Amino acid sequence: MGHVPEQVDTAAENPPSSALTSAPPPRRGLSTLDWVRLGLLAAGLLCVATGLLPRAEAADNMRRIGPLLLFLCSVIILAELTRQAKVFDVIAHRLAILGRGYYPALFLLCVLFASATTILLNLDTTAVLLTPVMLALAIPARIPPLPLAMTTLWLANTASLLLPVSNLTNLLAADRVALRATDFAARMWAPQLLSIAATMVCLWIWYWRRGQRDTDRYIPPEPIRPKNARERTLLYTTAGACLLFIFAIPFVGDRIGIAATVAAAIAVAAFAIVDRSALRWSLIPWQLLVFVVGLFLLVPTLSRFGLADVMHALIGDDSGPVGAFRAAGAGAGLSNIANNLPAYTAGEAVIPEYHRNQLLALLIGTNIGPIVTPWASLATLLCLEFCRTHGVRVPMRRFVLTGLGLAVVATAGAVAALLVSG
């Protein structure tokens, strides 16, 4: 698939620095997306109250996702406090300096940064925290913001295969097939490498190469350094908490939520001592928690009333290569129609536990595939929202067509890698 020709408003796509530096206006009250999440939770609770979803099944689902919610809440708090301590800003500016003004070098460094953040700290961390940091980096370095935005948006999804912590769906799959973090990585390293490689090729061709930007070089920014003892304390403590969590991943098994909570507690303690004003109730990602709980009540209800039959017809019973590709295609397709989390849970419900390759192929489809429509994954939705608030225009026709090209190539290649390496 070649470059997609279209008339793009260059000024809107690459706004002047003043448009990017101006902070977005503070939000008052609940956003439309917040109301959708609350509506989803209300619909799920109504399903339980009316008996459409038996209370025993609902309780089982809540027990299953309890540790996942603890992990999700803790890792988002850890990442947010790390951002406030400017850890991500320091790294981003250092990478831009290391690139020495050469776009190919900056491209490789940004891919490495976004991939590592997604793999080790969860895709929502990349979406929520790395996206605004990368967009802010475009200002001092005079880099077109769209390539940076698409790098974080795509890799938040396509780099989320390697570890259970990389994606909420991974935690569900690892629990279903009883794989520890090291065993999970042993199965998914080949699909992950191929997925990142395909993403790099598509990013360079469609967003980073010379024809997609105005200059051959960028301006390396000045490094960000702590100004005083307070900033140094927060920077080093929160960075240390992140490293502690990362190094604990291979050893904690299914207690990853506890590891994330300990790391978050270290960051919270540092801010409580040095800068208590940063500790607010808004640090708790209630929107994500409400969204996940609502889905795990509503999707099982829909499965009882026809969704399971549809998914079974799409996925089939073949445990071989055909069944794996069908599962990945069904997962990717439903993700872009609805969302990747309900797509995975609906598909998982119709795949036997002993069809391990088919289940992991479904996971590949629901992780890599949600890059075609804006609502396909929460990470995609959040990245696009940050682009909007920072004044960066993402042309929708270009977004959909290039995302479709990458989704097809990367999903098929990753499933093939899974089957070959397995």
Short mmCIF file of C-alpha atoms in Angstrom, two decimals:
data_model
loop_
_atom_site.label_atom_id
_atom_site.label_comp_id
_atom_site.label_asym_id
_atom_site.label_seq_id
_atom_site.Cartn_x
_atom_site.Cartn_y
_atom_site.Cartn_z
CA MET A 1 0.00 0.00 0.00
CA GLY A 2 1.66 3.25 -1.08
CA HIS A 3 1.35 6.82 0.03
CA VAL A 4 -2.25 7.94 0.28
CA PRO A 5 -2.69 11.09 -1.79
CA GLU A 6 -5.00 13.72 -0.43
CA GLN A 7 -5.29 17.42 0.17
CA VAL A 8 -3.98 18.07 3.68
CA ASP A 9 -4.12 21.40 5.41
CA THR A 10 -0.44 21.76 6.27
CA ALA A 11 -0.99 24.64 8.63
CA ALA A 12 -3.59 22.69 10.55
CA GLU A 13 -1.54 19.50 10.55
CA ASN A 14 1.67 21.22 11.65
CA PRO A 15 0.57 24.25 13.65
CA PRO A 16 2.99 26.91 14.82
CA SER A 17 4.68 26.57 18.16
CA SER A 18 2.28 28.98 19.80
CA ALA A 19 -0.62 26.68 19.03
CA LEU A 20 1.18 23.80 20.68
CA THR A 21 2.58 25.63 23.66
CA SER A 22 -0.72 27.06 24.77
CA ALA A 23 -2.16 24.76 27.38
CA PRO A 24 -5.55 23.24 26.63
CA PRO A 25 -8.38 24.82 28.59
CA PRO A 26 -9.23 23.02 31.81
CA ARG A 27 -12.20 20.72 31.56
CA ARG A 28 -15.21 21.36 33.71
CA GLY A 29 -17.53 18.55 34.65
CA LEU A 30 -17.79 15.28 32.80
CA SER A 31 -16.83 14.87 29.16
CA THR A 32 -18.96 13.04 26.61
CA LEU A 33 -16.64 10.04 26.86
CA ASP A 34 -17.05 10.02 30.66
CA TRP A 35 -20.82 9.89 30.26
CA VAL A 36 -20.45 6.98 27.82
CA ARG A 37 -18.36 5.10 30.38
CA LEU A 38 -20.88 5.76 33.14
CA GLY A 39 -23.68 4.68 30.81
CA LEU A 40 -21.81 1.46 30.09
CA LEU A 41 -21.50 0.75 33.82
CA ALA A 42 -25.17 1.56 34.37
CA ALA A 43 -26.17 -0.80 31.54
CA GLY A 44 -24.03 -3.57 33.05
CA LEU A 45 -25.52 -3.10 36.51
CA LEU A 46 -29.00 -3.11 34.99
CA CYS A 47 -28.23 -6.45 33.33
CA VAL A 48 -27.37 -7.90 36.75
CA ALA A 49 -30.36 -6.30 38.49
CA THR A 50 -32.82 -7.65 35.91
CA GLY A 51 -31.33 -11.14 35.86
CA LEU A 52 -30.15 -10.95 32.26
CA LEU A 53 -26.73 -11.73 33.69
CA PRO A 54 -26.89 -14.16 36.64
CA ARG A 55 -25.41 -12.68 39.79
CA ALA A 56 -23.10 -15.68 40.28
CA GLU A 57 -21.59 -15.15 36.83
CA ALA A 58 -21.24 -11.43 37.44
CA ALA A 59 -19.50 -12.11 40.76
CA ASP A 60 -17.10 -14.54 39.05
CA ASN A 61 -16.24 -11.90 36.46
CA MET A 62 -15.59 -9.28 39.13
CA ARG A 63 -13.34 -11.68 41.07
CA ARG A 64 -11.42 -12.36 37.89
CA ILE A 65 -10.80 -8.71 37.04
CA GLY A 66 -10.20 -7.55 40.62
CA PRO A 67 -6.40 -8.04 40.44
CA LEU A 68 -6.41 -6.47 36.96
CA LEU A 69 -8.17 -3.36 38.25
CA LEU A 70 -5.63 -3.09 41.08
CA PHE A 71 -2.81 -3.29 38.53
CA LEU A 72 -4.42 -0.80 36.16
CA CYS A 73 -5.11 1.74 38.91
CA SER A 74 -1.64 1.42 40.42
CA VAL A 75 0.32 1.61 37.18
CA ILE A 76 -1.59 4.69 36.00
CA ILE A 77 -0.94 6.46 39.33
CA LEU A 78 2.74 5.48 39.13
CA ALA A 79 3.02 6.72 35.55
CA GLU A 80 1.19 9.99 36.28
CA LEU A 81 3.45 10.83 39.22
CA THR A 82 6.46 9.86 37.11
CA ARG A 83 5.27 12.31 34.48
CA GLN A 84 4.84 15.06 37.07
CA ALA A 85 8.41 14.39 38.17
CA LYS A 86 9.40 15.00 34.51
CA VAL A 87 10.99 11.57 34.02
CA PHE A 88 9.40 11.18 30.58
CA ASP A 89 10.36 14.73 29.58
CA VAL A 90 13.98 14.17 30.57
CA ILE A 91 14.15 10.94 28.55
CA ALA A 92 12.42 12.43 25.48
CA HIS A 93 14.73 15.45 25.37
CA ARG A 94 17.80 13.29 25.87
CA LEU A 95 16.75 11.06 22.98
CA ALA A 96 16.25 14.09 20.73
CA ILE A 97 19.70 15.36 21.71
CA LEU A 98 21.18 11.91 21.05
CA GLY A 99 19.66 12.00 17.55
CA ARG A 100 21.85 15.08 16.81
CA GLY A 101 19.34 16.57 14.38
CA TYR A 102 19.06 13.52 12.11
CA TYR A 103 15.51 12.32 11.50
CA PRO A 104 16.39 8.63 10.93
CA ALA A 105 18.18 8.53 14.29
CA LEU A 106 15.30 10.32 16.03
CA PHE A 107 12.84 7.93 14.42
CA LEU A 108 14.66 4.87 15.76
CA LEU A 109 14.98 6.40 19.23
CA CYS A 110 11.28 7.37 19.37
CA VAL A 111 10.28 3.86 18.30
CA LEU A 112 12.49 2.40 21.02
CA PHE A 113 11.09 4.79 23.66
CA ALA A 114 7.42 4.21 22.76
CA SER A 115 7.88 0.44 22.43
CA ALA A 116 9.68 0.14 25.78
CA THR A 117 7.05 2.26 27.54
CA THR A 118 4.22 0.16 26.10
CA ILE A 119 5.88 -3.18 26.81
CA LEU A 120 7.05 -2.41 30.35
CA LEU A 121 4.48 0.10 31.67
CA ASN A 122 1.26 -0.72 29.76
CA LEU A 123 -0.17 0.75 26.57
CA ASP A 124 -2.38 3.21 28.46
CA THR A 125 0.77 4.76 29.95
CA THR A 126 2.02 5.38 26.42
CA ALA A 127 -1.30 6.89 25.41
CA VAL A 128 -1.91 9.04 28.47
CA LEU A 129 1.60 10.21 29.33
CA LEU A 130 3.98 9.70 26.42
CA THR A 131 1.72 11.30 23.79
CA PRO A 132 1.67 14.80 25.36
CA VAL A 133 5.41 14.55 26.11
CA MET A 134 6.22 13.74 22.49
CA LEU A 135 3.94 16.50 21.23
CA ALA A 136 5.62 18.95 23.59
CA LEU A 137 9.02 17.83 22.27
CA ALA A 138 7.95 19.01 18.80
CA ILE A 139 8.03 22.62 19.99
CA PRO A 140 11.67 23.20 20.95
CA ALA A 141 13.00 20.81 18.30
CA ARG A 142 10.72 22.24 15.57
CA ILE A 143 9.62 18.75 14.56
CA PRO A 144 6.29 18.20 12.74
CA PRO A 145 4.03 16.82 15.48
CA LEU A 146 2.01 14.36 13.38
CA PRO A 147 4.83 11.78 12.95
CA LEU A 148 5.47 11.86 16.70
CA ALA A 149 1.75 11.46 17.44
CA MET A 150 1.34 8.51 15.07
CA THR A 151 4.43 6.83 16.50
CA THR A 152 2.96 6.79 20.00
CA LEU A 153 -0.55 5.97 18.78
CA TRP A 154 0.44 2.98 16.67
CA LEU A 155 3.08 1.56 19.01
CA ALA A 156 0.74 1.88 21.99
CA ASN A 157 -1.20 -0.88 20.25
CA THR A 158 1.25 -2.84 18.13
CA ALA A 159 4.00 -3.02 20.81
CA SER A 160 1.64 -4.41 23.47
CA LEU A 161 2.16 -8.14 22.87
CA LEU A 162 5.29 -9.15 24.75
CA LEU A 163 4.44 -9.15 28.47
CA PRO A 164 1.23 -9.66 30.48
CA VAL A 165 1.58 -6.11 31.85
CA SER A 166 1.68 -4.58 28.35
CA ASN A 167 -2.06 -4.80 27.85
CA LEU A 168 -5.09 -5.62 29.96
CA THR A 169 -6.07 -8.26 27.39
CA ASN A 170 -2.66 -9.90 27.91
CA LEU A 171 -3.35 -10.29 31.62
CA LEU A 172 -6.64 -11.96 30.79
CA ALA A 173 -5.02 -14.29 28.24
CA ALA A 174 -2.07 -15.18 30.49
CA ASP A 175 -4.54 -16.09 33.24
CA ARG A 176 -6.63 -18.16 30.82
CA VAL A 177 -3.70 -20.22 29.46
CA ALA A 178 -1.79 -20.25 32.80
CA LEU A 179 1.40 -18.61 31.51
CA ARG A 180 3.82 -16.75 33.77
CA ALA A 181 5.44 -13.56 32.48
CA THR A 182 8.57 -15.34 31.23
CA ASP A 183 6.58 -18.12 29.54
CA PHE A 184 4.21 -15.59 27.98
CA ALA A 185 7.18 -13.62 26.60
CA ALA A 186 8.70 -16.84 25.23
CA ARG A 187 5.57 -17.39 23.13
CA MET A 188 5.06 -13.78 22.06
CA TRP A 189 8.59 -12.46 21.35
CA ALA A 190 8.51 -13.39 17.65
CA PRO A 191 5.04 -11.88 16.98
CA GLN A 192 6.12 -8.77 18.91
CA LEU A 193 9.31 -8.30 16.89
CA LEU A 194 7.48 -8.69 13.61
CA SER A 195 4.71 -6.34 14.70
CA ILE A 196 7.16 -3.59 15.68
CA ALA A 197 9.14 -4.09 12.47
CA ALA A 198 5.98 -3.74 10.35
CA THR A 199 5.00 -0.65 12.32
CA MET A 200 8.41 0.91 11.72
CA VAL A 201 8.20 0.35 7.97
CA CYS A 202 4.70 1.82 7.75
CA LEU A 203 5.56 4.78 10.00
CA TRP A 204 8.59 5.67 7.92
CA ILE A 205 6.84 5.36 4.55
CA TRP A 206 3.62 7.16 5.48
CA TYR A 207 4.66 9.67 8.14
CA TRP A 208 8.43 10.06 8.66
CA ARG A 209 10.20 10.00 5.28
CA ARG A 210 11.42 13.18 3.59
CA GLY A 211 8.27 13.60 1.51
CA GLN A 212 6.15 13.75 4.67
CA ARG A 213 8.11 16.54 6.40
CA ASP A 214 9.55 19.88 5.40
CA THR A 215 13.19 19.67 6.47
CA ASP A 216 16.14 17.25 6.44
CA ARG A 217 17.17 18.03 10.02
CA TYR A 218 15.61 19.12 13.29
CA ILE A 219 17.02 21.27 16.09
CA PRO A 220 18.24 19.27 19.11
CA PRO A 221 16.57 20.76 22.21
CA GLU A 222 18.26 21.76 25.43
CA PRO A 223 18.36 19.04 28.10
CA ILE A 224 15.93 19.18 31.01
CA ARG A 225 17.70 19.17 34.38
CA PRO A 226 16.28 19.27 37.92
CA LYS A 227 16.43 22.84 39.22
CA ASN A 228 16.66 22.06 42.92
CA ALA A 229 16.79 19.32 45.53
CA ARG A 230 13.02 18.91 45.48
CA GLU A 231 12.93 18.17 41.75
CA ARG A 232 15.94 15.84 42.00
CA THR A 233 14.30 13.88 44.81
CA LEU A 234 11.06 13.39 42.88
CA LEU A 235 12.84 12.60 39.61
CA TYR A 236 15.14 9.93 41.03
CA THR A 237 12.59 8.40 43.40
CA THR A 238 9.83 7.97 40.84
CA ALA A 239 12.30 6.72 38.22
CA GLY A 240 13.56 4.21 40.79
CA ALA A 241 9.99 3.09 41.53
CA CYS A 242 9.42 2.45 37.83
CA LEU A 243 12.64 0.44 37.57
CA LEU A 244 11.68 -1.57 40.65
CA PHE A 245 8.36 -2.47 39.05
CA ILE A 246 10.01 -3.37 35.73
CA PHE A 247 12.61 -5.62 37.34
CA ALA A 248 9.91 -7.32 39.42
CA ILE A 249 7.84 -8.37 36.39
CA PRO A 250 9.63 -11.71 35.71
CA PHE A 251 9.37 -12.79 39.34
CA VAL A 252 5.92 -11.83 40.63
CA GLY A 253 3.79 -14.05 38.41
CA ASP A 254 0.08 -13.37 38.84
CA ARG A 255 0.79 -10.90 41.67
CA ILE A 256 1.67 -8.15 39.23
CA GLY A 257 -1.00 -5.91 40.77
CA ILE A 258 0.78 -6.05 44.13
CA ALA A 259 4.13 -5.17 42.50
CA ALA A 260 2.52 -2.18 40.76
CA THR A 261 0.90 -1.09 44.03
CA VAL A 262 4.22 -1.18 45.89
CA ALA A 263 5.91 0.88 43.16
CA ALA A 264 3.03 3.38 43.15
CA ALA A 265 3.19 3.61 46.94
CA ILE A 266 6.88 4.58 46.74
CA ALA A 267 6.06 7.37 44.29
CA VAL A 268 3.10 8.53 46.41
CA ALA A 269 5.29 8.57 49.54
CA ALA A 270 7.91 10.70 47.77
CA PHE A 271 5.30 13.26 46.73
CA ALA A 272 3.67 13.18 50.17
CA ILE A 273 6.98 14.23 51.69
CA VAL A 274 8.20 16.67 49.02
CA ASP A 275 5.13 17.98 47.17
CA ARG A 276 1.84 16.96 48.76
CA SER A 277 -0.15 19.34 46.53
CA ALA A 278 0.36 16.93 43.60
CA LEU A 279 -1.59 14.18 45.36
CA ARG A 280 -5.19 14.60 44.23
CA TRP A 281 -8.15 12.26 43.93
CA SER A 282 -8.00 12.80 40.17
CA LEU A 283 -4.88 10.60 40.10
CA ILE A 284 -7.18 7.60 40.46
CA PRO A 285 -8.20 6.61 36.89
CA TRP A 286 -11.86 6.11 37.73
CA GLN A 287 -12.82 6.46 34.07
CA LEU A 288 -10.78 3.38 33.12
CA LEU A 289 -12.05 1.40 36.10
CA VAL A 290 -15.67 2.23 35.32
CA PHE A 291 -15.11 1.34 31.65
CA VAL A 292 -13.62 -2.08 32.44
CA VAL A 293 -16.24 -3.02 35.05
CA GLY A 294 -19.05 -2.01 32.72
CA LEU A 295 -17.62 -4.07 29.86
CA PHE A 296 -17.24 -7.17 32.03
CA LEU A 297 -20.89 -6.98 32.95
CA LEU A 298 -22.32 -6.04 29.56
CA VAL A 299 -20.28 -8.28 27.22
CA PRO A 300 -21.11 -11.55 29.06
CA THR A 301 -24.77 -10.54 28.89
CA LEU A 302 -24.56 -9.96 25.15
CA SER A 303 -22.76 -13.29 24.78
CA ARG A 304 -25.72 -15.02 26.42
CA PHE A 305 -28.05 -13.43 23.87
CA GLY A 306 -26.34 -14.08 20.55
CA LEU A 307 -22.85 -12.54 20.57
CA ALA A 308 -21.26 -15.88 21.47
CA ASP A 309 -22.93 -17.54 18.48
CA VAL A 310 -21.66 -14.81 16.15
CA MET A 311 -18.11 -15.09 17.48
CA HIS A 312 -18.19 -18.88 17.25
CA ALA A 313 -19.30 -18.67 13.64
CA LEU A 314 -16.46 -16.25 12.85
CA ILE A 315 -13.72 -18.07 14.77
CA GLY A 316 -14.71 -21.69 14.25
CA ASP A 317 -13.36 -24.81 15.97
CA ASP A 318 -10.15 -25.36 14.00
CA SER A 319 -7.15 -25.38 16.35
CA GLY A 320 -4.68 -25.24 13.45
CA PRO A 321 -3.37 -22.36 11.33
CA VAL A 322 -6.73 -21.63 9.69
CA GLY A 323 -8.40 -21.31 13.07
CA ALA A 324 -5.63 -19.04 14.31
CA PHE A 325 -5.95 -16.64 11.37
CA ARG A 326 -9.75 -16.68 11.67
CA ALA A 327 -9.51 -15.82 15.38
CA ALA A 328 -7.09 -12.97 14.72
CA GLY A 329 -9.25 -11.59 11.90
CA ALA A 330 -12.41 -11.79 14.01
CA GLY A 331 -10.68 -10.07 16.92
CA ALA A 332 -9.28 -7.28 14.78
CA GLY A 333 -12.56 -6.77 12.93
CA LEU A 334 -14.75 -6.64 16.03
CA SER A 335 -12.22 -4.36 17.75
CA ASN A 336 -12.65 -1.74 15.04
CA ILE A 337 -16.42 -2.09 15.09
CA ALA A 338 -16.74 -1.88 18.88
CA ASN A 339 -13.56 -1.93 21.01
CA ASN A 340 -10.70 -4.36 21.54
CA LEU A 341 -11.51 -5.30 25.15
CA PRO A 342 -15.06 -6.57 24.48
CA ALA A 343 -13.77 -8.14 21.25
CA TYR A 344 -11.23 -10.17 23.20
CA THR A 345 -13.61 -11.20 25.98
CA ALA A 346 -16.30 -12.21 23.47
CA GLY A 347 -13.81 -14.26 21.45
CA GLU A 348 -12.19 -15.83 24.50
CA ALA A 349 -15.56 -17.16 25.63
CA VAL A 350 -15.90 -19.41 22.54
CA ILE A 351 -12.30 -20.70 22.32
CA PRO A 352 -11.48 -23.85 24.34
CA GLU A 353 -8.61 -23.49 26.81
CA TYR A 354 -6.56 -26.17 25.03
CA HIS A 355 -6.65 -24.20 21.73
CA ARG A 356 -3.74 -22.09 22.99
CA ASN A 357 -2.52 -20.90 19.57
CA GLN A 358 -6.03 -19.84 18.61
CA LEU A 359 -6.44 -17.88 21.84
CA LEU A 360 -3.07 -16.13 21.41
CA ALA A 361 -3.94 -15.36 17.78
CA LEU A 362 -7.17 -13.74 18.99
CA LEU A 363 -5.02 -11.71 21.38
CA ILE A 364 -2.80 -10.61 18.48
CA GLY A 365 -5.82 -9.45 16.50
CA THR A 366 -7.28 -7.47 19.39
CA ASN A 367 -3.91 -5.88 20.30
CA ILE A 368 -2.55 -4.98 16.85
CA GLY A 369 -5.80 -4.53 14.95
CA PRO A 370 -7.40 -1.57 16.84
CA ILE A 371 -5.69 1.16 14.79
CA VAL A 372 -8.22 1.63 11.99
CA THR A 373 -11.12 3.40 13.71
CA PRO A 374 -10.72 6.08 16.41
CA TRP A 375 -12.71 4.09 19.01
CA ALA A 376 -11.08 0.68 18.41
CA SER A 377 -9.01 0.81 21.60
CA LEU A 378 -8.91 3.10 24.58
CA ALA A 379 -5.26 3.89 23.81
CA THR A 380 -6.16 5.00 20.27
CA LEU A 381 -8.99 7.13 21.58
CA LEU A 382 -6.78 8.78 24.21
CA CYS A 383 -3.96 9.51 21.76
CA LEU A 384 -6.37 11.18 19.35
CA GLU A 385 -7.89 13.19 22.18
CA PHE A 386 -4.45 14.53 23.15
CA CYS A 387 -3.79 15.42 19.51
CA ARG A 388 -7.03 17.40 19.46
CA THR A 389 -6.28 19.29 22.68
CA HIS A 390 -2.76 20.10 21.45
CA GLY A 391 -4.02 21.45 18.14
CA VAL A 392 -2.57 18.63 16.03
CA ARG A 393 -4.84 17.65 13.16
CA VAL A 394 -4.91 13.94 12.25
CA PRO A 395 -6.55 13.60 8.79
CA MET A 396 -9.15 10.87 9.27
CA ARG A 397 -9.05 9.40 5.75
CA ARG A 398 -5.30 9.08 5.96
CA PHE A 399 -5.55 7.70 9.50
CA VAL A 400 -8.05 4.99 8.51
CA LEU A 401 -6.33 3.90 5.29
CA THR A 402 -2.81 3.76 6.70
CA GLY A 403 -4.09 2.08 9.87
CA LEU A 404 -5.90 -0.53 7.78
CA GLY A 405 -2.74 -1.26 5.82
CA LEU A 406 -0.66 -1.70 8.97
CA ALA A 407 -3.35 -3.72 10.77
CA VAL A 408 -3.61 -6.27 7.95
CA VAL A 409 0.15 -6.67 7.44
CA ALA A 410 1.17 -6.68 11.11
CA THR A 411 -1.67 -8.95 12.29
CA ALA A 412 -1.10 -11.55 9.57
CA GLY A 413 2.66 -11.46 10.02
CA ALA A 414 2.45 -11.72 13.81
CA VAL A 415 0.10 -14.73 13.65
CA ALA A 416 2.44 -16.41 11.17
CA ALA A 417 5.36 -15.73 13.54
CA LEU A 418 3.36 -17.21 16.43
CA LEU A 419 2.69 -20.41 14.51
CA VAL A 420 6.25 -20.78 13.22
CA SER A 421 7.92 -20.04 16.56
CA GLY A 422 5.51 -22.22 18.51
#
